[in-house]
Tab-separated table of C-alpha atoms in Angstrom:
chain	number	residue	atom	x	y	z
A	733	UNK	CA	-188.169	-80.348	133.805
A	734	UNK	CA	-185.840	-78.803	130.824
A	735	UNK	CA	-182.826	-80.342	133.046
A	736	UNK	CA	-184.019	-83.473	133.521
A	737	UNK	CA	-184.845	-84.379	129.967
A	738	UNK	CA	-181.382	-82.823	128.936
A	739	UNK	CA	-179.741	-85.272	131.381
A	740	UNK	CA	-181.903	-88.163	130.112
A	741	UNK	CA	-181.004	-87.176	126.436
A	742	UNK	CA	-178.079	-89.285	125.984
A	743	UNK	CA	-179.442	-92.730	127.441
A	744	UNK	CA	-182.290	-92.245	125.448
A	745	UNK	CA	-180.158	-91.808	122.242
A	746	UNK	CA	-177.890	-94.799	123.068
A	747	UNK	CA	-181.609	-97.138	123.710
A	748	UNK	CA	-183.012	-95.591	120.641
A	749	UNK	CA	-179.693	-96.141	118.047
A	750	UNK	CA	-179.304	-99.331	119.701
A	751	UNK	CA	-182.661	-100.522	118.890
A	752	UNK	CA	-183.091	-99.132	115.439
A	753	UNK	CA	-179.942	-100.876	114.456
A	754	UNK	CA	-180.580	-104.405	115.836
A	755	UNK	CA	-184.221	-104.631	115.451
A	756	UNK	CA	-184.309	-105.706	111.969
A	757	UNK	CA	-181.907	-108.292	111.662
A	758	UNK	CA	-183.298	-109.594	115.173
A	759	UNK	CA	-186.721	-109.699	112.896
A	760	UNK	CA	-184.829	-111.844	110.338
A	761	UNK	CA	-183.800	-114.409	113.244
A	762	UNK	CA	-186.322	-114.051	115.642
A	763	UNK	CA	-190.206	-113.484	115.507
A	764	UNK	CA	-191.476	-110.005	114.808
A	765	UNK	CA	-194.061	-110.292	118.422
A	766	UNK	CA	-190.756	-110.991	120.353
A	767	UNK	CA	-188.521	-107.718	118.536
A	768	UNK	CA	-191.812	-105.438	119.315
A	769	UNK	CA	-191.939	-106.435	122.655
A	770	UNK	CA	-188.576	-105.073	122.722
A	771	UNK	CA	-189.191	-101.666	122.613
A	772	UNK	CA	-190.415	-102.183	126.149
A	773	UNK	CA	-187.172	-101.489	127.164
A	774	UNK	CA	-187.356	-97.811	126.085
A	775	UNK	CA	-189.775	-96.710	128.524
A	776	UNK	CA	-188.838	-99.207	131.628
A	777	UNK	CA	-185.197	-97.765	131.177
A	778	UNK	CA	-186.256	-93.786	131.351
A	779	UNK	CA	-188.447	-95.552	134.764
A	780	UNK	CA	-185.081	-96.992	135.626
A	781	UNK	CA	-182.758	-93.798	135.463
A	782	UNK	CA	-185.448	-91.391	137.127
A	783	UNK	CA	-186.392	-94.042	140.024
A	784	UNK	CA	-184.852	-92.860	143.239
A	785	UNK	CA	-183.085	-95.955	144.469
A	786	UNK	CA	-182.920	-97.512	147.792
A	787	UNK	CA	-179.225	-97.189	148.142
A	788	UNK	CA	-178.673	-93.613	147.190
A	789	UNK	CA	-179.688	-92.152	150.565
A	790	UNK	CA	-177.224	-95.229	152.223
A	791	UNK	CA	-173.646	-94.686	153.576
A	792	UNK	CA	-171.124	-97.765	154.098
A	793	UNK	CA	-170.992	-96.954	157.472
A	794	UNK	CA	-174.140	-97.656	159.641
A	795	UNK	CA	-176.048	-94.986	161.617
A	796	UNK	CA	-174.954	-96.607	165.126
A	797	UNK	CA	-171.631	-96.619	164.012
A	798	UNK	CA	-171.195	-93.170	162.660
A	799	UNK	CA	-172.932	-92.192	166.140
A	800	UNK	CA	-169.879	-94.525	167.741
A	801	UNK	CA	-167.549	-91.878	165.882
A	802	UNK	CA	-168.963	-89.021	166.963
A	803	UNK	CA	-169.590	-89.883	170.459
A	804	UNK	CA	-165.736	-89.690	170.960
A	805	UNK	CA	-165.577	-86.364	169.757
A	806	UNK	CA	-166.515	-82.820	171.276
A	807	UNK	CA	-166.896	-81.042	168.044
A	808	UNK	CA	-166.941	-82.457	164.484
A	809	UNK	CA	-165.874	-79.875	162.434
A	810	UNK	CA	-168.424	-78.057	160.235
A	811	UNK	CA	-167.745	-75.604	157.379
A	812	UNK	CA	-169.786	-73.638	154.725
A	813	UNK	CA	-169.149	-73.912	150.867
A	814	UNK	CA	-171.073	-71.304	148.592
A	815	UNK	CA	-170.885	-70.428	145.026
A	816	UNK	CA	-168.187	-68.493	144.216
A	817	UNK	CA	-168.796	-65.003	142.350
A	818	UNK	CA	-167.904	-66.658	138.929
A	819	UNK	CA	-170.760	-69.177	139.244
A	820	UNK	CA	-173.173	-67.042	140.453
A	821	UNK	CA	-172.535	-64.601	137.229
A	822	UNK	CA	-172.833	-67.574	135.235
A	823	UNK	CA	-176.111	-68.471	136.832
A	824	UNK	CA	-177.796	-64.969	135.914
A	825	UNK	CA	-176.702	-66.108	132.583
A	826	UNK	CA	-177.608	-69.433	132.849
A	827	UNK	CA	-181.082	-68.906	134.324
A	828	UNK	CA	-182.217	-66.649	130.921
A	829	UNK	CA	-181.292	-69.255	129.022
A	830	UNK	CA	-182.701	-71.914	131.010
A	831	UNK	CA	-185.734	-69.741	130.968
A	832	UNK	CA	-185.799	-69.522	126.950
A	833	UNK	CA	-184.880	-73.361	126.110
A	834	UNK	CA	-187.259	-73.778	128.879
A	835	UNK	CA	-190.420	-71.917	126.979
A	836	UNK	CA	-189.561	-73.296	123.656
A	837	UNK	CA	-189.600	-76.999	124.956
A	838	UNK	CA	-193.507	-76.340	126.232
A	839	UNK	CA	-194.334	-74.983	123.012
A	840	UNK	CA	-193.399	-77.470	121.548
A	841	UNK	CA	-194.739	-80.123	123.515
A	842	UNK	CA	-198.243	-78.027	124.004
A	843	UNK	CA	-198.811	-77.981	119.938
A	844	UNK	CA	-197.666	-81.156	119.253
A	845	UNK	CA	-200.265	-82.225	121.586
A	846	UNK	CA	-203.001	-79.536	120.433
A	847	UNK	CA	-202.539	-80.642	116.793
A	848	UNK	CA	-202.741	-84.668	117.518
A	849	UNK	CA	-205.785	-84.022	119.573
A	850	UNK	CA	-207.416	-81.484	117.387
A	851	UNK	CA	-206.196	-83.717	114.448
A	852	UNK	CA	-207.766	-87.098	116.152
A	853	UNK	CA	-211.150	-84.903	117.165
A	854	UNK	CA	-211.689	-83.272	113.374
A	855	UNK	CA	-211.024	-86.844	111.853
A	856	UNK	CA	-213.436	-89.332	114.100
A	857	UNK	CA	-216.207	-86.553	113.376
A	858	UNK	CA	-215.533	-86.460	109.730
A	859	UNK	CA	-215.788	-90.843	109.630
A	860	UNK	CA	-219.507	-89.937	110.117
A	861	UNK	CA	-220.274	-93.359	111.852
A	862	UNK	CA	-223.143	-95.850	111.928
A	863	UNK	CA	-222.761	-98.661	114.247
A	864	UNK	CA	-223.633	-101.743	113.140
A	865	UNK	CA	-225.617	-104.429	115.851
A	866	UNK	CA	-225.951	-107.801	113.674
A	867	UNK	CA	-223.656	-109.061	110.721
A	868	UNK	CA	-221.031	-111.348	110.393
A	869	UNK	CA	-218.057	-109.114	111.194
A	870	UNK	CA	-220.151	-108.978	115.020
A	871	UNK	CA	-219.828	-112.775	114.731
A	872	UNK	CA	-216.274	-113.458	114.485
A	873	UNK	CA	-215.815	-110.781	117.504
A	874	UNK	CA	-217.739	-112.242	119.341
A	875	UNK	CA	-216.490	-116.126	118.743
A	876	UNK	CA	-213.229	-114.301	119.509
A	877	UNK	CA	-214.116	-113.942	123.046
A	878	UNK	CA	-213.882	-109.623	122.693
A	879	UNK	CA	-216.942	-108.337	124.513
A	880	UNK	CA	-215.813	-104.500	124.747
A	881	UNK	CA	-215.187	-103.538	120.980
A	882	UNK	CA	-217.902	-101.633	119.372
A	883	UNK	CA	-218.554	-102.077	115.321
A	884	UNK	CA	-219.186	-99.454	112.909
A	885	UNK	CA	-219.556	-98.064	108.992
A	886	UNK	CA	-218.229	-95.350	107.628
A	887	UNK	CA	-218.279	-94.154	103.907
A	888	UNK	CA	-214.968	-92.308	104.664
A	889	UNK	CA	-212.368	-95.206	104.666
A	890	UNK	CA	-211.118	-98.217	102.651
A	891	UNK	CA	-209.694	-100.377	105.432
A	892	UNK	CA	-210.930	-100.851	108.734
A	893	UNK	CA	-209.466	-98.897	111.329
A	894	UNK	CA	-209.397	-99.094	115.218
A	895	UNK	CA	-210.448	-95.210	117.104
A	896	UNK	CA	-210.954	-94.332	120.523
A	897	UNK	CA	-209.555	-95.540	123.760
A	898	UNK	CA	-212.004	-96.034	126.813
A	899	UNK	CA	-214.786	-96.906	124.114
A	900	UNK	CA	-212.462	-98.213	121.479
A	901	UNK	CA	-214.518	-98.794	117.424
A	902	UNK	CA	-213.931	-100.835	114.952
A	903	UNK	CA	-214.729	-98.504	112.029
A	904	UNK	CA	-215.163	-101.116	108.582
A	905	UNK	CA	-215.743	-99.580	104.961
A	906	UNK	CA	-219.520	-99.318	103.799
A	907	UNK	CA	-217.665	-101.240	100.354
A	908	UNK	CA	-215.444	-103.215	102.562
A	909	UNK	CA	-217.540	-106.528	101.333
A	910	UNK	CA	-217.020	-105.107	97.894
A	911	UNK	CA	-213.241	-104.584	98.115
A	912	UNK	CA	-211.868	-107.551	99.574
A	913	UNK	CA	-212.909	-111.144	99.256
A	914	UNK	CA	-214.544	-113.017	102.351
A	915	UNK	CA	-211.283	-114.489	103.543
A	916	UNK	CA	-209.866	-111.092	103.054
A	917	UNK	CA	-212.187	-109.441	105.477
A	918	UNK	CA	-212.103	-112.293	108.147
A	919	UNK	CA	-208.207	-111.841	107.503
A	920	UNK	CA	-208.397	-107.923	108.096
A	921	UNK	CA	-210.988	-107.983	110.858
A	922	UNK	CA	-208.388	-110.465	112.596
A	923	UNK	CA	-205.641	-107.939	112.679
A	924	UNK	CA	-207.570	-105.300	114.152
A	925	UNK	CA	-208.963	-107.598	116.811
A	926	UNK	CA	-205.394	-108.170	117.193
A	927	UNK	CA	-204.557	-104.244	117.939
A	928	UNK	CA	-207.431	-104.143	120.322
A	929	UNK	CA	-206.523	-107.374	122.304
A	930	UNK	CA	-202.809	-106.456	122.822
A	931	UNK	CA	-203.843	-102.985	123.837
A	932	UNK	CA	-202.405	-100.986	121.096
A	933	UNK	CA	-204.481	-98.421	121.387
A	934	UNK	CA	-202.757	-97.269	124.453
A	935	UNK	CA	-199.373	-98.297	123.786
A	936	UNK	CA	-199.451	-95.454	121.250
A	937	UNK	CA	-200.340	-93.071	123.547
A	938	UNK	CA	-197.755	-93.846	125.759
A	939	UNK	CA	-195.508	-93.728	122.720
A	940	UNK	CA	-196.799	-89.985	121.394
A	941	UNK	CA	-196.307	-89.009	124.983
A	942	UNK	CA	-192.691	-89.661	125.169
A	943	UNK	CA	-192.432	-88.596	121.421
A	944	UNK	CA	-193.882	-85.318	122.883
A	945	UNK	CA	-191.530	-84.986	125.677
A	946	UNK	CA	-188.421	-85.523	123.351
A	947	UNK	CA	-189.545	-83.983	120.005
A	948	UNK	CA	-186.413	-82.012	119.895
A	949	UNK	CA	-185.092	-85.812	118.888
A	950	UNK	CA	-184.603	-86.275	115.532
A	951	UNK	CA	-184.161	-90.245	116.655
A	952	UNK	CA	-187.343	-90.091	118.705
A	953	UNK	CA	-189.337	-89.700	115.615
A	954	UNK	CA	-187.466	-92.490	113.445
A	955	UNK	CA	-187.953	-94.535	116.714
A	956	UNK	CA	-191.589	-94.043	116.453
A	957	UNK	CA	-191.840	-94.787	113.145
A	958	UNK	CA	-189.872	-97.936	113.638
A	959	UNK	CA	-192.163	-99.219	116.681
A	960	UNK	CA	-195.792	-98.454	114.857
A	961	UNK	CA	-193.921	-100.501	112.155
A	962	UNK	CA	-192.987	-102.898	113.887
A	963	UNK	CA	-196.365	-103.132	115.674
A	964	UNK	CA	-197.897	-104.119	112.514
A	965	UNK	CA	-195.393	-106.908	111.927
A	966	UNK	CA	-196.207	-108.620	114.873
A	967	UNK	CA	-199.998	-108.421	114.460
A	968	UNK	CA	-199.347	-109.663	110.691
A	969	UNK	CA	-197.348	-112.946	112.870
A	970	UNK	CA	-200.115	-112.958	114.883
A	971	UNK	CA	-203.253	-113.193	112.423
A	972	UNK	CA	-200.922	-115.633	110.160
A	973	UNK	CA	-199.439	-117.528	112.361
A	974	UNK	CA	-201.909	-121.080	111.349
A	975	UNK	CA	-202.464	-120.103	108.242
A	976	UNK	CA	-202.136	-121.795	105.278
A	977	UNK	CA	-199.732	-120.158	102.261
A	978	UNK	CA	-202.734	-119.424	100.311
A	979	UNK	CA	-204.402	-117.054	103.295
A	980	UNK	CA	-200.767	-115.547	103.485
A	981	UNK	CA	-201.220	-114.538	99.755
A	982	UNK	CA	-204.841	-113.552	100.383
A	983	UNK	CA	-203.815	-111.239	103.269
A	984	UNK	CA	-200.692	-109.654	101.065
A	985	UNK	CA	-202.987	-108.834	98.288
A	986	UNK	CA	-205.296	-107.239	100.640
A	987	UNK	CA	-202.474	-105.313	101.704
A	988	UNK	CA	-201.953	-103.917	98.597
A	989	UNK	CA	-205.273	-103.172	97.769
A	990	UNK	CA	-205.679	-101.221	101.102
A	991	UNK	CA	-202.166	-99.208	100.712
A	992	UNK	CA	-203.389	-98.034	97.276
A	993	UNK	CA	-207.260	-97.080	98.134
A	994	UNK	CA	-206.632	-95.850	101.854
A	995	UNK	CA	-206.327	-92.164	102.297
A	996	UNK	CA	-203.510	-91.062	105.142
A	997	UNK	CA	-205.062	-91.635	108.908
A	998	UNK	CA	-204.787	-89.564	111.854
A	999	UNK	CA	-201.867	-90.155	113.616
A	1000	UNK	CA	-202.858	-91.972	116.142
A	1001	UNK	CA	-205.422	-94.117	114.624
A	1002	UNK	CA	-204.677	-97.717	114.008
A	1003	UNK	CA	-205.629	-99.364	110.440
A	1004	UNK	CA	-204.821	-102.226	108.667
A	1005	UNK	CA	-202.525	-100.287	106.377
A	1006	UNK	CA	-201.992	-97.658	108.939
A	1007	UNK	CA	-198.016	-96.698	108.412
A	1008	UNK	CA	-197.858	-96.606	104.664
A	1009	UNK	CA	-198.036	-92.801	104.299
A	1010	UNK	CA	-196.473	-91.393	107.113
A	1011	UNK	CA	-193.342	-94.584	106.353
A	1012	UNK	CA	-193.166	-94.570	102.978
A	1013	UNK	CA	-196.052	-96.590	101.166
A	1014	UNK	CA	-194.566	-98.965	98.785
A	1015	UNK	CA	-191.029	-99.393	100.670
A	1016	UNK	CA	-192.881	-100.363	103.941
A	1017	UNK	CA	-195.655	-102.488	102.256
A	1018	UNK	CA	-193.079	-104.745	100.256
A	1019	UNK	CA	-191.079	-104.867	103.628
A	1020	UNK	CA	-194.459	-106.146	105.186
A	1021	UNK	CA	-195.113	-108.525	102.231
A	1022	UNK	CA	-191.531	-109.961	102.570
A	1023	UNK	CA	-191.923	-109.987	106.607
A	1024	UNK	CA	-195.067	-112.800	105.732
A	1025	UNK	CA	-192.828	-114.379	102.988
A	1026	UNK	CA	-190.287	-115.085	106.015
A	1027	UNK	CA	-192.413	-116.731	108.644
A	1028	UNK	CA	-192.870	-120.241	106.653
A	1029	UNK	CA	-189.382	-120.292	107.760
A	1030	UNK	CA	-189.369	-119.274	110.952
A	1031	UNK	CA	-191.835	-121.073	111.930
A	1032	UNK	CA	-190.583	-124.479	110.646
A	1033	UNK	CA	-188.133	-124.516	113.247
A	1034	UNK	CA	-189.862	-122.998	115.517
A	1035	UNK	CA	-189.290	-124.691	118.894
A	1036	UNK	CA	-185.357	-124.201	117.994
A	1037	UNK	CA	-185.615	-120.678	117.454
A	1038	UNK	CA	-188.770	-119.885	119.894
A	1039	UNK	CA	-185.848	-120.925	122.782
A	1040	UNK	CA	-183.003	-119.071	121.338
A	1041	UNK	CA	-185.379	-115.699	120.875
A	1042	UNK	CA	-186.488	-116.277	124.712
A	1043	UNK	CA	-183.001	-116.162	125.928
A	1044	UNK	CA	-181.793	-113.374	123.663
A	1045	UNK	CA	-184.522	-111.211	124.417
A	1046	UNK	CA	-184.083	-111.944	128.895
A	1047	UNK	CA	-180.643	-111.089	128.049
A	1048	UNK	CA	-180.624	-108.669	126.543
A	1049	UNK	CA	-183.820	-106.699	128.814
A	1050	UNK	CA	-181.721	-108.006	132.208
A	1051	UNK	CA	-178.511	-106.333	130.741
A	1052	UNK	CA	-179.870	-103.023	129.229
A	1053	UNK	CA	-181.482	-102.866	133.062
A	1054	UNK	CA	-179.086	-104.200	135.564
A	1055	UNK	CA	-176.178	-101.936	133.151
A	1056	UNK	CA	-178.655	-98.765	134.524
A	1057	UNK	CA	-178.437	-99.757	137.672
A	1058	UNK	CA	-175.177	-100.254	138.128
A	1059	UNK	CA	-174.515	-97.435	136.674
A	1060	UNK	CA	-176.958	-95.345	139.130
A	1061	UNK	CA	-175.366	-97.344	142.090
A	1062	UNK	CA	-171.559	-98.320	140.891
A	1063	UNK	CA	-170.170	-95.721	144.024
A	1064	UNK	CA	-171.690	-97.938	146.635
A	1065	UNK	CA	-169.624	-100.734	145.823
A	1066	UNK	CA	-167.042	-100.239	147.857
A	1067	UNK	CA	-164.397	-102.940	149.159
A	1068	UNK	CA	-165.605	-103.436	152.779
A	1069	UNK	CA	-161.763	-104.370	153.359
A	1070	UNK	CA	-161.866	-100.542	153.582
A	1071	UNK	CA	-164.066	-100.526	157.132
A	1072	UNK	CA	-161.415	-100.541	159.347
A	1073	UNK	CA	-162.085	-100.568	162.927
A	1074	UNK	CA	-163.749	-97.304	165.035
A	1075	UNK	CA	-160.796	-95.994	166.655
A	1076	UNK	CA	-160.838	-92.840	169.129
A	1077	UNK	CA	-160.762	-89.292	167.095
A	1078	UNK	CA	-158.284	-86.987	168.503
A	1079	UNK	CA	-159.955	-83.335	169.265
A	1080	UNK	CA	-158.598	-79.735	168.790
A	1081	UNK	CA	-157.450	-79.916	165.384
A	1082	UNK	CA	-158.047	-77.233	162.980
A	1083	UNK	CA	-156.532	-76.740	159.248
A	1084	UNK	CA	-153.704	-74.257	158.707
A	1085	UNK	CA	-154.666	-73.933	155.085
A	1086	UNK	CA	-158.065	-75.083	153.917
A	1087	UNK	CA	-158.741	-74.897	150.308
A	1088	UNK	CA	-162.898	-74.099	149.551
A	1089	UNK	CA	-164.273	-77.199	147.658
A	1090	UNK	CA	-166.060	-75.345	144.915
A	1091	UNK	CA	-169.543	-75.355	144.539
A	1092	UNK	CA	-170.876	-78.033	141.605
A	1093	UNK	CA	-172.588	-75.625	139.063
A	1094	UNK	CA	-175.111	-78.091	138.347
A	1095	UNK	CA	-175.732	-78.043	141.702
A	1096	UNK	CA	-175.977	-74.075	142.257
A	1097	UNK	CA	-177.956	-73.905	138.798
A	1098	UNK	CA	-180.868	-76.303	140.438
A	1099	UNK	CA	-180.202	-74.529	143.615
A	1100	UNK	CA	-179.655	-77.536	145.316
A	1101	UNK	CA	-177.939	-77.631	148.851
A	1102	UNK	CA	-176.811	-80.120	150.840
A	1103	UNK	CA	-174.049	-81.743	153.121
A	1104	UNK	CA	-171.209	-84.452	152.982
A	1105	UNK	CA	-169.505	-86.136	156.009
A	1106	UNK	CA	-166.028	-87.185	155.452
A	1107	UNK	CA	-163.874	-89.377	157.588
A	1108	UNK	CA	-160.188	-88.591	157.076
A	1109	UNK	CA	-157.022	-89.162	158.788
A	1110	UNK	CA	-154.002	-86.067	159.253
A	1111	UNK	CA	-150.128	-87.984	159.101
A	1112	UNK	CA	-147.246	-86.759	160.781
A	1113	UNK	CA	-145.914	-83.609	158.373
A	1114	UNK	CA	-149.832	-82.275	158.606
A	1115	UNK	CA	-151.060	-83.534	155.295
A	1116	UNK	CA	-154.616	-85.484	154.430
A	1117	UNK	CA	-155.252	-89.040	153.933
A	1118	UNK	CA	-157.823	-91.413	153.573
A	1119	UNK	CA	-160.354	-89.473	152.855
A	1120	UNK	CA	-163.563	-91.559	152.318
A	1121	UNK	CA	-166.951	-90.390	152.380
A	1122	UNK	CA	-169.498	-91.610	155.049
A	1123	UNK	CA	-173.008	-89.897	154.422
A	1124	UNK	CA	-174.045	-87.114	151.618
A	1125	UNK	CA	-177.133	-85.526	151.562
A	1126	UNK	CA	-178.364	-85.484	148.893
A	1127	UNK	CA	-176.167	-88.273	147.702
A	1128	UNK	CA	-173.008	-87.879	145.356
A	1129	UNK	CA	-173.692	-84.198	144.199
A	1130	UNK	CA	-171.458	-82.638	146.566
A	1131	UNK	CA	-168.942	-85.946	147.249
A	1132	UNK	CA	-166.324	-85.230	144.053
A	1133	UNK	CA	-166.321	-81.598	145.434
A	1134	UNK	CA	-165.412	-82.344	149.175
A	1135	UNK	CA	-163.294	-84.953	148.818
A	1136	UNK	CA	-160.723	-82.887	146.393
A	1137	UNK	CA	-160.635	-79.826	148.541
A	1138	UNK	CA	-160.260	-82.322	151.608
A	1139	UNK	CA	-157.592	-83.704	150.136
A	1140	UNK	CA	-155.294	-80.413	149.392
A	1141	UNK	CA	-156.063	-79.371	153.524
A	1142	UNK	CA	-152.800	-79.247	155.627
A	1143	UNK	CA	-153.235	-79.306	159.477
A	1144	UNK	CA	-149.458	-78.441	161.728
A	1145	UNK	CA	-147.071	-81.162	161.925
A	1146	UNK	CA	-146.811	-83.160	164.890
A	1147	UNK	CA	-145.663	-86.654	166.121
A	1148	UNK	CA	-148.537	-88.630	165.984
A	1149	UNK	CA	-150.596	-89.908	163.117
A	1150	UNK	CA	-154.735	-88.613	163.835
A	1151	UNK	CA	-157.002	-90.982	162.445
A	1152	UNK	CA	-160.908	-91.478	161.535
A	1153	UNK	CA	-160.752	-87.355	162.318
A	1154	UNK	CA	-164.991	-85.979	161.305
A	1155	UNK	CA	-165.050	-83.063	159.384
A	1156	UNK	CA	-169.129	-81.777	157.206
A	1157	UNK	CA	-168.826	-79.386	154.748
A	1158	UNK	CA	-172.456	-77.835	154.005
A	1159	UNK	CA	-172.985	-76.502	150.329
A	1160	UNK	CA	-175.665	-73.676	150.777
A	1161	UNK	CA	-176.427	-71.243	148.580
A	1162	UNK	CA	-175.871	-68.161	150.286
A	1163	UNK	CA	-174.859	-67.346	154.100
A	1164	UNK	CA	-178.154	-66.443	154.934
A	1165	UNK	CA	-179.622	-70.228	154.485
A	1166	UNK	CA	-180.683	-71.981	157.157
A	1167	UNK	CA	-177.736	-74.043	158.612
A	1168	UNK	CA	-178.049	-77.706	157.342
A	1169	UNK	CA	-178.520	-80.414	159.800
A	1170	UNK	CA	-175.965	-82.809	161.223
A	1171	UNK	CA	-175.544	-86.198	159.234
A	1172	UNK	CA	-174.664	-87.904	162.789
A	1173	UNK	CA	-177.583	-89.355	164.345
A	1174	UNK	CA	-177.855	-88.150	167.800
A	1175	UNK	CA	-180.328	-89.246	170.355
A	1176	UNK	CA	-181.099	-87.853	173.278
A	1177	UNK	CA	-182.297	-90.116	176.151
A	1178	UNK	CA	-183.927	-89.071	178.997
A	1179	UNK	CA	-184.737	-90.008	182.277
């Protein structure tokens, strides 16, 4: 697990920088709903570079015709490769620290978990909730077309606030009617309706998670930040977006009122001020304020820039994802000016001085083991050509390896050039493994 987030770690850091540097001037030219959506990226990238991809178990050459090749010879020529001393001293060394990095990584994770659970548990019991049947709050839900969101009153808050996830609450002040004027509330109520509609509630969780697995980011939590940020921009675009200027200064003064009478949230929890205190109170609600000042602006060319924020965003989702993978699947791209015709493989020739490919330490840290199958062809004066791989199992750990020890092999001169010659080098651990199997197809047909 350690390895795999390791190897993940610099993607991730490029995605996150990346998006924490262009998201707000993309906010300034674009619509906040379209740069949140962004973030989707994130996660369907770390999908991307974890997905085990059609091609990566696929040679150039085809099954029948690598059985073609071998059916002209009597023996294709199989060696062992094992870790040499040095690696396996390295492992012992390796494998303690693996273990400790290892250990601290699921403490880690396991109390940030604990403490956001613990923290969400201790703070819905301490709202102390009634839940409300009739009102006019229960109207506009309902005229909204939400069937599934319960109402409630608490004496704990300020500002409404969204809990829970199967059974998700809309938790309202018992002075909320008090504190805010009537367009105020139908403004507030609005935004939360607009957290529960788009799923928000789960969106963080998904978020947390990943903030979990990588909270040994420093960029991870900024990211975070940024996105629960950003998440309340695009519900403030989304409440306002037919609104009149004077609703626009309604809603900004109730955003004021709420950042200076709200107490900090749990984490989690979604509110209508929710990420003044944990993002800086007063710089994030005058960033909101000036977010709302914007969108007259936006919006009055809106069918210009509504097409221009379309395209950027495709583009820029299609090349973040088709840049992953080609990156996963750039060694399959091979000129097929290179698939020359099957000739005959000459037989009975063995190397006079074969170097041992060494063992990938990656590889003998995982304790992976595997096989390659390389076509090659031996000149005149005894030296290695052409050497191409045709199958790997499992694919491209142990091809870099083979091919540069294949290369350095000298066979006794003769007259004749031997081409398309077989040779499979299997990468095992130890001796004592059990012996790979072929990478030729073979089938056996009986009468």
């Amino acid at each position: 697990m350690i390895s795999a987030l390791v190897n993940s770690l610099l993607p991730l850091t490029v995605l996150l920088s990346l998006m924490l540097l262009i998201r707000q001037p993309l906010r300034k030219s674009i619509d906040a709903n379209t740069v949140y959506n962004l973030w989707l990226v994130i996660p369907l990238s770390l999908v991307l570079y974890f997905l085990p991809l059609p091609w990566q178990n696929l040679s150039w050459l085809s099954m029948s015709e690598l059985t073609a090749i071998e059916s002209h010879n009597s023996l294709m020529q199989r060696y062992l490769v094992t870790p040499s001393q040095s690696i396996s001293q390295q492992l012992s060394i390796d494998n303690l620290l693996g273990l400790w990095l290892s250990s601290t990584w699921v403490l880690g994770f396991t109390l940030l978990i604990s403490y956001w659970s613990v923290s969400q548990y201790n703070y819905r019991r301490a709202l102390k909730l009634t839940f409300l049947t009739d009102g006019k709050h229960q109207q506009q839900i309902a005229e909204s077309g939400i069937t599934k969101l319960m109402l409630a009153q608490s004496s704990h808050i300020h500002s409404p606030i969204l809990i829970g996830l199967f059974k998700q609450v809309l938790v309202i002040p018992e002075d909320f009617e008090t504190l805010y004027s009537t367009e105020q509330q139908q403004l507030i109520i609005s935004h939360e309706m607009c957290h529960f509609s788009q799923h928000h509630m789960w969106t963080n969780q998904l978020a947390l998670m990943l903030l979990a697995l990588f909270w040994f980011n420093p960029l991870a939590w900024r990211a975070y930040a940024a996105f629960r940020q950003d998440q309340e921009h695009s519900c403030d675009q989304v409440v306002l977006a037919r609104k009149h200027t004077q609703s626009r200064i309604q809603y900004c003064k109730a955003l004021v009122l709420a950042a200076e009478t709200s107490p900090p949230n749990a984490f989690t929890l979604l509110s209508f001020k929710n990420s003044f205190k944990q993002n800086g109170e007063q710089h994030f609600m005058f960033n909101r304020i000036e977010q709302i000042k914007q969108m007259s602006k936006a919006f009055s060319a809106k069918s210009t820039i509504a097409k221009v924020a379309k395209l950027s965003l495709v583009t820029l989702v299609s090349s973040s994802l088709l840049a992953g993978v080609s990156y996963a699947g750039h060694q399959l791209h091979q000129d097929e000016s290179k698939k020359g015709s099957i000739q005959k493989v000459v037989n009975g020739l063995s190397p006079t001085i074969r170097i041992e490919p060494k063992y990938p330490v990656t590889a003998a840290k995982a304790g992976t083991e595997g096989s390659v199958v390389l076509m090659f062809n031996v000149e005149a004066d005894g030296s290695v050509s052409h050497v191409e791989v045709i199958n790997g199992k499992p694919a491209y750990i142990f091809d870099k390896s083979a091919v540069t020890a294949l290369k350095q092999w000298r066979y006794n001169a003769t007259d004749t050039i031997h081409t398309n010659l077989l040779v499979q080098l299997d990468f095992v651990m130890s001796e004592s493994s059990a012996m790979p199997e072929s990478l030729i197809e073979r089938i056996k047909v009986s009468q």
